[in-house]
Coordinates of C-alpha atoms in Angstrom, one line a residue:
Chain H
X1 CA 58.9 58.4 4.3
X2 CA 60.6 56.1 2.0
X3 CA 64.3 55.8 2.0
X4 CA 65.0 56.5 -1.6
X5 CA 68.7 55.9 -1.5
X6 CA 68.3 52.5 0.1
X7 CA 65.5 51.6 -2.3
X8 CA 67.7 52.6 -5.3
X9 CA 70.5 50.4 -4.1
X10 CA 68.1 47.5 -3.7
X11 CA 66.7 48.2 -7.2
X12 CA 70.3 48.4 -8.6
X13 CA 71.1 45.0 -7.1
X14 CA 67.8 43.7 -8.4
X15 CA 68.6 44.9 -11.9
X16 CA 72.0 43.3 -11.8
X17 CA 70.4 40.1 -10.6
X18 CA 67.8 40.3 -13.3
X19 CA 70.4 40.8 -16.0
X20 CA 72.5 37.8 -14.8
X21 CA 70.3 35.2 -16.5
X22 CA 70.2 37.2 -19.7
X23 CA 73.9 37.7 -19.6
X24 CA 74.6 34.1 -18.8
X25 CA 72.2 32.9 -21.5
X26 CA 73.7 35.2 -24.0
X27 CA 77.2 34.1 -23.0
X28 CA 76.3 30.5 -23.1
X29 CA 74.7 31.1 -26.5
X30 CA 77.8 32.8 -27.8
X31 CA 79.9 29.9 -26.4
X32 CA 77.6 27.3 -27.9
X33 CA 77.4 29.1 -31.2
X34 CA 81.2 29.6 -31.3
X35 CA 81.7 25.9 -30.4
X36 CA 79.2 25.0 -33.0
X37 CA 80.9 27.0 -35.6
X38 CA 84.3 25.6 -34.6
X39 CA 82.9 22.1 -34.9
X40 CA 81.3 23.1 -38.2
X41 CA 84.6 24.5 -39.4
X42 CA 86.3 21.3 -38.3
X43 CA 83.8 19.2 -40.1
X44 CA 84.2 21.4 -43.2
X45 CA 87.9 21.4 -43.0
X46 CA 88.2 17.7 -42.1
X47 CA 87.6 16.4 -45.6
X48 CA 90.4 18.7 -46.8
X49 CA 92.6 17.0 -44.2
X50 CA 91.4 13.7 -45.4
X51 CA 92.1 14.7 -48.9
X52 CA 95.6 15.8 -48.0
X53 CA 96.0 12.6 -46.1
X54 CA 94.8 10.8 -49.1
X55 CA 97.0 12.9 -51.2
X56 CA 100.0 11.4 -49.6
X57 CA 99.1 7.8 -50.5
X58 CA 98.4 9.2 -54.0
X59 CA 101.9 10.7 -54.2
X60 CA 103.2 7.5 -52.8
X61 CA 101.1 5.7 -55.4
X62 CA 102.6 7.9 -58.0
X63 CA 106.0 7.2 -56.6
X64 CA 105.0 3.6 -56.6
X65 CA 103.9 4.0 -60.2
X66 CA 107.2 5.6 -61.0
X67 CA 109.0 2.8 -59.2
X68 CA 106.9 0.3 -61.0
X69 CA 107.6 2.1 -64.3
X70 CA 111.3 2.0 -63.5
X71 CA 110.9 -1.6 -62.5
X72 CA 108.9 -2.4 -65.6
X73 CA 111.3 -0.5 -67.8
X74 CA 114.1 -2.3 -66.1
X75 CA 112.3 -5.6 -66.6
X76 CA 111.5 -4.6 -70.2
X77 CA 115.1 -3.8 -70.7
X78 CA 115.9 -7.2 -69.3
X79 CA 113.3 -8.8 -71.4
X80 CA 114.6 -6.9 -74.4
X81 CA 118.1 -8.0 -73.6
X82 CA 116.9 -11.5 -73.3
X83 CA 115.9 -13.3 -76.4
X84 CA 113.1 -11.4 -78.2
X85 CA 112.0 -14.7 -79.6
X86 CA 110.3 -15.5 -76.3
X87 CA 106.7 -15.1 -77.5
X88 CA 107.5 -17.0 -80.7
X89 CA 109.0 -19.8 -78.7
X90 CA 105.9 -20.0 -76.5
X91 CA 103.8 -20.1 -79.6
X92 CA 105.7 -23.1 -80.8
X93 CA 105.6 -24.5 -77.4
X94 CA 101.8 -24.3 -77.4
X95 CA 101.5 -25.8 -80.8
X96 CA 103.6 -28.7 -79.8
X97 CA 101.6 -29.3 -76.6
X98 CA 104.5 -30.4 -74.6
X99 CA 104.9 -27.5 -72.4
X100 CA 105.4 -29.1 -69.0
X101 CA 108.2 -31.4 -70.1
X102 CA 110.0 -28.5 -71.7
X103 CA 109.9 -26.4 -68.5
X104 CA 111.6 -29.2 -66.7
X105 CA 114.7 -28.8 -68.9
X106 CA 117.5 -26.8 -67.4
X107 CA 120.2 -26.4 -70.0
X108 CA 123.4 -24.7 -69.1
X109 CA 123.6 -21.0 -69.9
X110 CA 127.0 -21.5 -71.4
X111 CA 125.6 -23.8 -73.9
X112 CA 122.8 -21.5 -74.7
X113 CA 125.1 -18.6 -75.4
X114 CA 127.2 -20.8 -77.7
X115 CA 124.1 -21.8 -79.6
X116 CA 123.0 -18.3 -80.0
X117 CA 126.3 -17.2 -81.2
X118 CA 126.4 -20.0 -83.7
X119 CA 123.0 -19.1 -85.1
X120 CA 123.6 -15.4 -85.3
X121 CA 124.3 -15.1 -89.0
X122 CA 121.2 -17.0 -90.0
X123 CA 118.9 -14.9 -87.8
X124 CA 120.5 -11.7 -89.0
X125 CA 119.7 -12.7 -92.6
X126 CA 116.3 -14.1 -92.2
X127 CA 114.9 -12.0 -89.4
X128 CA 113.1 -9.4 -91.5
X129 CA 110.8 -11.6 -93.6
X130 CA 108.6 -14.5 -92.9
X131 CA 110.0 -17.9 -93.4
X132 CA 108.3 -21.1 -92.5
X133 CA 111.7 -22.7 -91.7
X134 CA 112.4 -20.0 -89.1
X135 CA 110.0 -21.8 -86.8
X136 CA 112.3 -24.8 -86.9
X137 CA 115.2 -22.9 -85.5
X138 CA 113.3 -21.2 -82.7
X139 CA 112.7 -24.3 -80.5
X140 CA 116.5 -24.3 -80.1
X141 CA 116.2 -21.2 -77.9
X142 CA 112.9 -22.3 -76.5
X143 CA 114.3 -24.4 -73.8
X144 CA 116.6 -21.6 -72.7
X145 CA 113.7 -19.1 -72.8
X146 CA 111.6 -21.3 -70.6
X147 CA 114.2 -21.0 -68.1
X148 CA 114.2 -17.3 -68.6
X149 CA 110.5 -17.2 -68.1
X150 CA 110.9 -18.9 -64.8
X151 CA 113.6 -16.4 -63.8
X152 CA 111.4 -13.5 -64.9
X153 CA 108.6 -14.8 -62.8
X154 CA 110.8 -14.4 -59.8
X155 CA 111.5 -10.7 -60.5
X156 CA 108.7 -9.3 -58.4
X157 CA 110.0 -11.3 -55.5
X158 CA 113.4 -9.9 -54.7
X159 CA 114.1 -12.5 -52.0
X160 CA 113.6 -15.2 -54.6
X161 CA 115.9 -13.6 -57.1
X162 CA 118.7 -16.0 -56.4
X163 CA 118.1 -18.5 -59.2
X164 CA 119.9 -21.7 -59.0
X165 CA 120.7 -22.8 -62.5
X166 CA 122.1 -26.2 -62.6
X167 CA 125.0 -26.4 -65.0
X168 CA 124.9 -29.9 -66.3
X169 CA 127.5 -31.1 -68.6
X170 CA 126.6 -31.0 -72.3
X171 CA 126.5 -34.7 -72.7
X172 CA 123.9 -35.0 -70.0
X173 CA 121.9 -32.3 -71.6
X174 CA 121.9 -34.1 -74.9
X175 CA 120.9 -37.4 -73.3
X176 CA 118.1 -35.8 -71.5
X177 CA 116.8 -34.1 -74.6
X178 CA 117.2 -37.3 -76.6
X179 CA 115.2 -39.2 -74.1
X180 CA 112.5 -36.6 -74.3
X181 CA 112.7 -36.6 -78.1
X182 CA 112.2 -40.4 -78.0
X183 CA 109.0 -39.8 -76.0
X184 CA 107.4 -37.2 -78.1
X185 CA 109.3 -37.0 -81.4
X186 CA 109.4 -33.3 -81.3
X187 CA 111.5 -31.9 -84.2
X188 CA 112.6 -29.0 -82.1
X189 CA 114.3 -31.4 -79.7
X190 CA 116.0 -33.4 -82.4
X191 CA 117.1 -30.1 -84.0
X192 CA 118.4 -29.0 -80.7
X193 CA 120.3 -32.3 -80.3
X194 CA 121.7 -31.9 -83.8
X195 CA 122.9 -28.4 -83.2
X196 CA 124.4 -29.5 -79.9
X197 CA 126.3 -32.4 -81.5
X198 CA 127.4 -30.0 -84.2
X199 CA 128.8 -27.7 -81.6
X200 CA 130.6 -30.5 -79.9
X201 CA 132.1 -31.6 -83.2
X202 CA 130.2 -34.8 -83.4
X203 CA 129.2 -34.1 -87.0
X204 CA 127.9 -37.6 -87.7
X205 CA 125.4 -37.5 -84.9
X206 CA 124.6 -33.9 -85.8
X207 CA 124.0 -35.1 -89.4
X208 CA 121.8 -38.0 -88.1
X209 CA 119.6 -35.8 -85.8
X210 CA 119.3 -33.1 -88.5
X211 CA 118.2 -35.8 -90.9
X212 CA 115.6 -37.1 -88.4
X213 CA 114.4 -33.5 -87.9
X214 CA 114.1 -33.0 -91.7
X215 CA 112.1 -36.2 -91.9
X216 CA 109.7 -35.1 -89.3
X217 CA 109.5 -31.6 -90.7
X218 CA 111.2 -30.8 -93.9
X219 CA 110.5 -27.1 -93.7
X220 CA 112.9 -26.2 -90.8
X221 CA 115.6 -24.1 -92.3
X222 CA 118.1 -24.4 -89.4
X223 CA 117.7 -28.1 -89.6
X224 CA 118.7 -28.2 -93.2
X225 CA 121.6 -25.8 -92.5
X226 CA 122.9 -28.0 -89.7
X227 CA 122.4 -31.0 -91.9
X228 CA 124.4 -29.5 -94.8
X229 CA 127.1 -28.1 -92.5
X230 CA 127.5 -31.5 -90.9
X231 CA 127.9 -33.0 -94.4
X232 CA 130.6 -30.5 -95.2
X233 CA 132.4 -31.3 -92.0
X234 CA 132.1 -35.0 -92.8
X235 CA 133.7 -34.3 -96.1
X236 CA 130.6 -34.7 -98.2
X237 CA 130.8 -31.2 -99.7
X238 CA 129.1 -32.1 -103.0
X239 CA 126.3 -33.8 -101.3
X240 CA 125.9 -30.8 -99.0
X241 CA 125.9 -28.4 -102.0
X242 CA 123.3 -30.5 -103.8
X243 CA 121.1 -30.7 -100.7
X244 CA 121.3 -26.9 -100.3
X245 CA 120.5 -26.3 -103.9
X246 CA 117.5 -28.6 -103.6
X247 CA 116.4 -26.9 -100.4
X248 CA 116.9 -23.4 -101.8
X249 CA 114.9 -24.3 -104.8
X250 CA 112.0 -25.4 -102.6
X251 CA 112.2 -22.8 -99.9
X252 CA 114.2 -19.8 -101.3
X253 CA 116.0 -19.7 -98.0
X254 CA 118.4 -16.9 -97.8
X255 CA 120.2 -18.6 -94.9
X256 CA 120.7 -21.6 -97.1
X257 CA 121.9 -19.5 -100.0
X258 CA 124.4 -17.7 -97.8
X259 CA 125.7 -21.0 -96.6
X260 CA 125.9 -22.3 -100.1
X261 CA 127.9 -19.2 -101.1
X262 CA 130.2 -19.7 -98.2
X263 CA 130.8 -23.3 -99.2
X264 CA 131.5 -22.3 -102.8
X265 CA 133.8 -19.6 -101.7
X266 CA 135.6 -21.9 -99.4
X267 CA 134.8 -19.9 -96.4
X268 CA 133.0 -22.7 -94.8
X269 CA 134.9 -25.9 -94.6
Chain L
X1 CA 49.0 72.7 -2.3
X2 CA 49.4 69.0 -3.0
X3 CA 51.2 67.9 -6.1
X4 CA 49.6 65.7 -8.7
X5 CA 51.7 62.8 -7.5
X6 CA 50.5 63.2 -3.9
X7 CA 46.9 63.4 -5.0
X8 CA 47.4 60.3 -7.2
X9 CA 48.9 58.5 -4.3
X10 CA 45.8 59.0 -2.2
X11 CA 43.6 57.5 -4.9
X12 CA 45.3 54.1 -4.3
X13 CA 44.9 54.0 -0.6
X14 CA 43.8 50.5 0.4
X15 CA 40.4 51.2 1.7
X16 CA 37.1 49.7 0.7
X17 CA 34.7 52.5 -0.3
X18 CA 31.8 52.0 -2.6
X19 CA 32.5 55.5 -4.0
X20 CA 35.8 54.3 -5.3
X21 CA 34.2 51.4 -7.2
X22 CA 35.4 51.3 -10.7
X23 CA 33.0 50.1 -13.3
X24 CA 34.7 47.6 -15.6
X25 CA 32.8 45.8 -18.4
X26 CA 33.3 42.3 -17.0
X27 CA 32.8 43.4 -13.4
X28 CA 29.7 45.3 -14.3
X29 CA 28.2 42.2 -15.9
X30 CA 29.0 40.2 -12.8
X31 CA 27.5 42.9 -10.6
X32 CA 24.3 43.0 -12.6
X33 CA 23.9 39.3 -12.4
X34 CA 24.4 39.5 -8.6
X35 CA 21.8 42.1 -8.3
X36 CA 19.4 40.0 -10.4
X37 CA 20.2 37.0 -8.2
X38 CA 19.1 38.9 -5.1
X39 CA 15.7 39.5 -6.6
X40 CA 15.3 35.8 -7.1
X41 CA 13.9 33.6 -4.2
X42 CA 17.4 32.2 -3.5
X43 CA 18.5 31.1 -0.1
X44 CA 22.2 31.9 -0.4
X45 CA 24.6 33.6 -2.9
X46 CA 28.3 32.8 -2.8
X47 CA 30.8 35.3 -4.0
X48 CA 34.3 34.0 -4.1
X49 CA 37.7 34.7 -5.5
X50 CA 41.3 35.1 -4.5
X51 CA 42.3 37.9 -2.0
X52 CA 42.3 41.3 -3.7
X53 CA 40.0 40.5 -6.5
X54 CA 37.4 43.0 -5.2
X55 CA 35.0 40.9 -3.3
X56 CA 34.7 43.3 -0.4
X57 CA 34.4 46.2 -2.8
X58 CA 31.7 44.3 -4.6
X59 CA 29.8 43.7 -1.4
X60 CA 30.1 47.3 -0.4
X61 CA 28.9 48.5 -3.8
X62 CA 25.9 46.1 -3.5
X63 CA 25.1 47.3 0.0
X64 CA 25.3 50.9 -1.2
X65 CA 23.0 50.2 -4.2
X66 CA 20.4 48.0 -2.4
X67 CA 20.2 49.8 0.9
X68 CA 18.0 52.5 -0.5
X69 CA 15.4 50.1 -1.8
X70 CA 15.4 47.1 0.6
X71 CA 16.6 45.8 3.9
X72 CA 20.3 45.1 3.5
X73 CA 22.7 44.4 6.3
X74 CA 26.4 44.4 5.7
X75 CA 28.9 42.7 8.1
X76 CA 32.4 43.4 6.9
X77 CA 34.0 42.1 10.0
X78 CA 33.0 38.6 10.9
X79 CA 31.2 38.1 14.2
X80 CA 33.0 35.0 15.4
X81 CA 31.1 34.5 18.6
X82 CA 27.9 32.6 17.9
X83 CA 25.7 34.2 20.6
X84 CA 27.0 37.6 19.5
X85 CA 26.2 36.8 15.9
X86 CA 22.6 35.9 16.8
X87 CA 22.1 38.9 19.0
X88 CA 23.5 41.2 16.3
X89 CA 21.1 39.7 13.7
X90 CA 18.1 39.8 16.1
X91 CA 18.8 43.5 16.9
X92 CA 19.5 44.6 13.3
X93 CA 17.0 42.5 11.4
X94 CA 14.2 42.3 14.0
X95 CA 14.9 45.1 16.3
X96 CA 15.0 42.7 19.3
X97 CA 17.5 43.4 22.0
X98 CA 18.7 40.4 24.0
X99 CA 20.7 40.9 27.2
X100 CA 21.9 37.4 28.0
X101 CA 23.2 34.5 25.9
X102 CA 21.3 33.8 22.7
X103 CA 21.6 30.5 21.1
X104 CA 20.3 29.3 17.7
X105 CA 17.0 27.8 19.1
X106 CA 16.2 31.1 20.9
X107 CA 17.1 33.1 17.8
X108 CA 14.9 30.9 15.6
X109 CA 12.0 31.5 18.0
X110 CA 12.5 35.3 17.6
X111 CA 12.5 34.8 13.8
X112 CA 9.3 32.8 13.9
X113 CA 7.6 35.2 16.2
X114 CA 8.2 38.1 13.7
X115 CA 5.9 38.8 10.8
X116 CA 8.4 39.4 8.0
X117 CA 7.1 41.4 5.1
X118 CA 10.3 41.8 3.3
X119 CA 13.1 39.2 3.4
X120 CA 16.2 41.0 4.6
X121 CA 19.5 40.5 2.8
X122 CA 22.5 39.8 5.0
X123 CA 25.9 40.4 3.4
X124 CA 28.7 38.5 5.2
X125 CA 32.2 39.4 4.2
X126 CA 35.2 37.1 5.0
X127 CA 32.9 34.2 5.6
X128 CA 35.8 31.8 5.6
X129 CA 36.5 33.1 9.2
X130 CA 33.2 31.8 10.5
X131 CA 33.3 28.5 12.3
X132 CA 32.0 25.4 10.6
X133 CA 29.2 25.1 13.2
X134 CA 28.1 28.7 12.7
X135 CA 28.2 28.3 8.9
X136 CA 25.9 25.2 9.3
X137 CA 23.5 27.3 11.4
X138 CA 23.6 30.1 8.8
X139 CA 22.6 27.5 6.3
X140 CA 19.7 26.3 8.5
X141 CA 18.6 29.9 8.9
X142 CA 18.6 30.4 5.1
X143 CA 16.5 27.3 4.7
X144 CA 13.7 29.0 6.6
X145 CA 13.6 31.6 3.8
X146 CA 13.3 34.4 6.4
X147 CA 16.8 35.7 5.8
X148 CA 18.8 35.8 2.5
X149 CA 22.6 35.6 2.8
X150 CA 25.2 36.8 0.4
X151 CA 28.6 35.6 1.6
X152 CA 32.1 36.2 0.3
X153 CA 34.8 33.6 0.5
X154 CA 38.5 33.6 -0.3
X155 CA 39.1 31.1 -2.9
X156 CA 41.7 28.9 -1.3
X157 CA 42.0 25.2 -1.0
X158 CA 40.4 25.1 2.4
X159 CA 37.7 27.6 1.4
X160 CA 36.9 25.6 -1.7
X161 CA 36.1 22.6 0.6
X162 CA 33.8 24.8 2.7
X163 CA 32.0 25.9 -0.5
X164 CA 31.7 22.4 -1.8
X165 CA 30.8 20.5 1.4
X166 CA 28.4 23.0 3.1
X167 CA 27.0 25.1 0.4
X168 CA 27.1 23.3 -2.9
X169 CA 23.6 21.9 -2.6
X170 CA 22.1 24.9 -0.9
X171 CA 23.7 27.9 -2.7
X172 CA 21.8 28.7 -5.8
X173 CA 24.1 31.3 -7.2
X174 CA 27.9 31.3 -7.2
X175 CA 29.8 34.2 -8.6
X176 CA 33.6 34.1 -9.0
X177 CA 35.7 37.2 -9.1
X178 CA 39.0 37.1 -10.9
X179 CA 42.1 39.3 -11.3
X180 CA 42.0 41.9 -14.0
X181 CA 43.6 41.5 -17.4
X182 CA 46.2 44.0 -18.5
X183 CA 43.6 46.0 -20.4
X184 CA 41.2 45.9 -17.5
X185 CA 43.9 47.0 -15.2
X186 CA 44.7 50.0 -17.4
X187 CA 41.1 51.0 -17.4
X188 CA 40.9 50.4 -13.7
X189 CA 44.0 52.6 -13.0
X190 CA 43.0 55.4 -15.4
X191 CA 39.4 55.5 -14.3
X192 CA 40.4 55.6 -10.7
X193 CA 42.8 58.5 -11.3
X194 CA 40.4 60.4 -13.5
X195 CA 37.7 60.1 -10.8
X196 CA 40.1 62.0 -8.6
X197 CA 40.8 64.5 -11.4
X198 CA 44.4 63.2 -11.8
X199 CA 44.4 63.3 -15.6
X200 CA 48.1 63.9 -16.0
X201 CA 48.9 60.9 -13.8
X202 CA 46.3 58.8 -15.7
X203 CA 48.1 59.7 -19.0
X204 CA 51.4 58.4 -17.6
X205 CA 50.2 54.9 -17.7
X206 CA 51.1 53.6 -21.1
X207 CA 50.3 50.1 -22.3
X208 CA 54.0 49.2 -21.6
X209 CA 53.9 50.5 -18.1
X210 CA 50.6 48.8 -17.3
X211 CA 51.9 45.6 -18.8
X212 CA 54.8 45.8 -16.5
X213 CA 52.6 46.5 -13.5
X214 CA 50.3 43.7 -14.5
X215 CA 53.2 41.3 -14.7
X216 CA 54.2 42.2 -11.2
X217 CA 50.7 42.3 -9.6
X218 CA 49.1 39.6 -11.9
X219 CA 46.1 41.9 -12.2
X220 CA 45.3 41.7 -8.5
X221 CA 43.5 44.9 -7.5
X222 CA 44.8 45.1 -4.0
X223 CA 48.4 44.5 -5.1
X224 CA 48.0 47.1 -7.8
X225 CA 46.7 49.6 -5.4
X226 CA 49.6 49.0 -3.0
X227 CA 52.1 49.2 -5.8
X228 CA 50.6 52.4 -7.3
X229 CA 50.4 54.0 -3.9
X230 CA 54.1 53.4 -3.4
X231 CA 54.8 54.5 -7.0
X232 CA 53.2 57.9 -6.5
X233 CA 54.8 58.1 -3.1
X234 CA 58.2 57.7 -4.8
X235 CA 57.3 60.3 -7.4
X236 CA 56.3 62.7 -4.7
X237 CA 59.6 62.1 -2.9
X238 CA 61.6 62.7 -6.1
X239 CA 59.5 65.8 -6.7
X240 CA 60.2 67.1 -3.2
X241 CA 63.9 66.3 -3.6
X242 CA 63.8 68.0 -7.0
X243 CA 65.1 64.9 -8.7
X244 CA 62.3 64.5 -11.2
X245 CA 64.7 65.3 -14.0
X246 CA 66.5 62.0 -13.3
X247 CA 63.3 60.0 -13.9
X248 CA 60.6 59.9 -16.6
X249 CA 57.5 61.9 -15.9
X250 CA 55.7 61.8 -19.2
X251 CA 55.2 58.1 -18.6
X252 CA 55.6 55.8 -15.6
X253 CA 59.2 55.0 -15.2
X254 CA 60.1 51.3 -15.2
X255 CA 62.6 52.0 -12.6
X256 CA 60.0 53.5 -10.3
X257 CA 57.6 50.6 -10.9
X258 CA 60.3 48.1 -10.0
X259 CA 61.4 50.2 -6.9
X260 CA 57.8 50.2 -5.8
X261 CA 57.5 46.5 -6.3
X262 CA 60.6 45.9 -4.3
X263 CA 59.3 48.1 -1.5
X264 CA 55.9 46.4 -1.4
X265 CA 57.5 43.0 -1.5
X266 CA 56.0 42.1 -4.9
X267 CA 59.5 41.7 -6.3
X268 CA 62.0 39.8 -4.2
X269 CA 65.2 41.8 -4.5

């Protein structure tokens, strides 16, 4: 006689044993699949993370752009504040193929300001229309601007912002420019010397250099103005008026006309 | 009055009886070829297969079928003593009683002295139990063509060697018996039950149930018989305990199959 109860117990144990592999396989499958899905999700979500990570540099880039914009606007402001004639000056510089020598010049800022102030009326009158003589006047600032160009080039490098501008005395500036003029006979340099002497009150030398400039290039308005102003200062008012009239007749220079009017009116003595 | 389960249980008692022989298509073909081989002037016929494949049943069936028409001698239990073996053969085949020791030479003299009209067929079951020396003498005896042997061997590694080394050149017919397929097993079970008028029990064996049984027994007839005997024993016990409602009766319960397999040792629980 079979012991049914004992046999059922053995069968129950056997069933549990037989289910163990199935259960373990199904559990392992669930675990594997869940791990797989987790990895898959990670893989799918990882590009988003990357994108967010990348987004930060983008924002930083945008910030950088903003900063750059601010910097450029700042620089632009500075550039704007600085002589607008910069490109024109470089043009003349190129035409006169004496660029390197000009860069070496380091005029005093004080002198530059004085020159600009002195030339203000002429520029204000002749700025809006083309005048061939205008080019003559521009080299005056060109030397200064070259210095500015150098300083601007240092703007991106904050540690090199400290610009050492040697303030030479005016006489030394003049001698240096004269020596350079003797080498290349650049009318811009002679005009510069003329203006400088005029500023210093040495009207005779100013007259001479303006004359030299006019001989080299008779279409430089500022040179003729310095020339006639020097004549007036030397007491040769009539000669100055005659020269101006002659020049106005040729060039129709408004600056020259204004000066002539001032001489007639007695405002310029 | 016995229940259907008790009757069904008895069908699967592990006894070799030619009456219980179940005709299966494949087995019938093999059996017919064996019968044909006996008619041929062959010295020896080897019937081999794994234990429980029906070799003994085959031999019994053959004996039953041939005994009415010709001289057939079946030895289900091996006669391991050599002298006893010769004496038994001398008495059965040639009606010669020998009181003392009988050796092979003396036995051969008896054989030669007899005028043999019809070659007797000797069926030796479990031939793997015979000694190598005796098997060699059986071979020599078969060479005289005075006795025809049909021997059955278990198909094991050792027995394969015996078959190859001692009989390969001499045996003219070799027949291998194999385990039943799932379909054959179903036919085998149902035919067996129906032979005993256990139709309800036969209907309980669905394809699924037979498939499960086949998986456990691998189609081995002896294991199947053991399992089904226990199975119906269990059903009987459940029936006696009035617990049949707890198990399936319209078809063989998987639980009962497994419990039977556990009890018979076919499942290691």
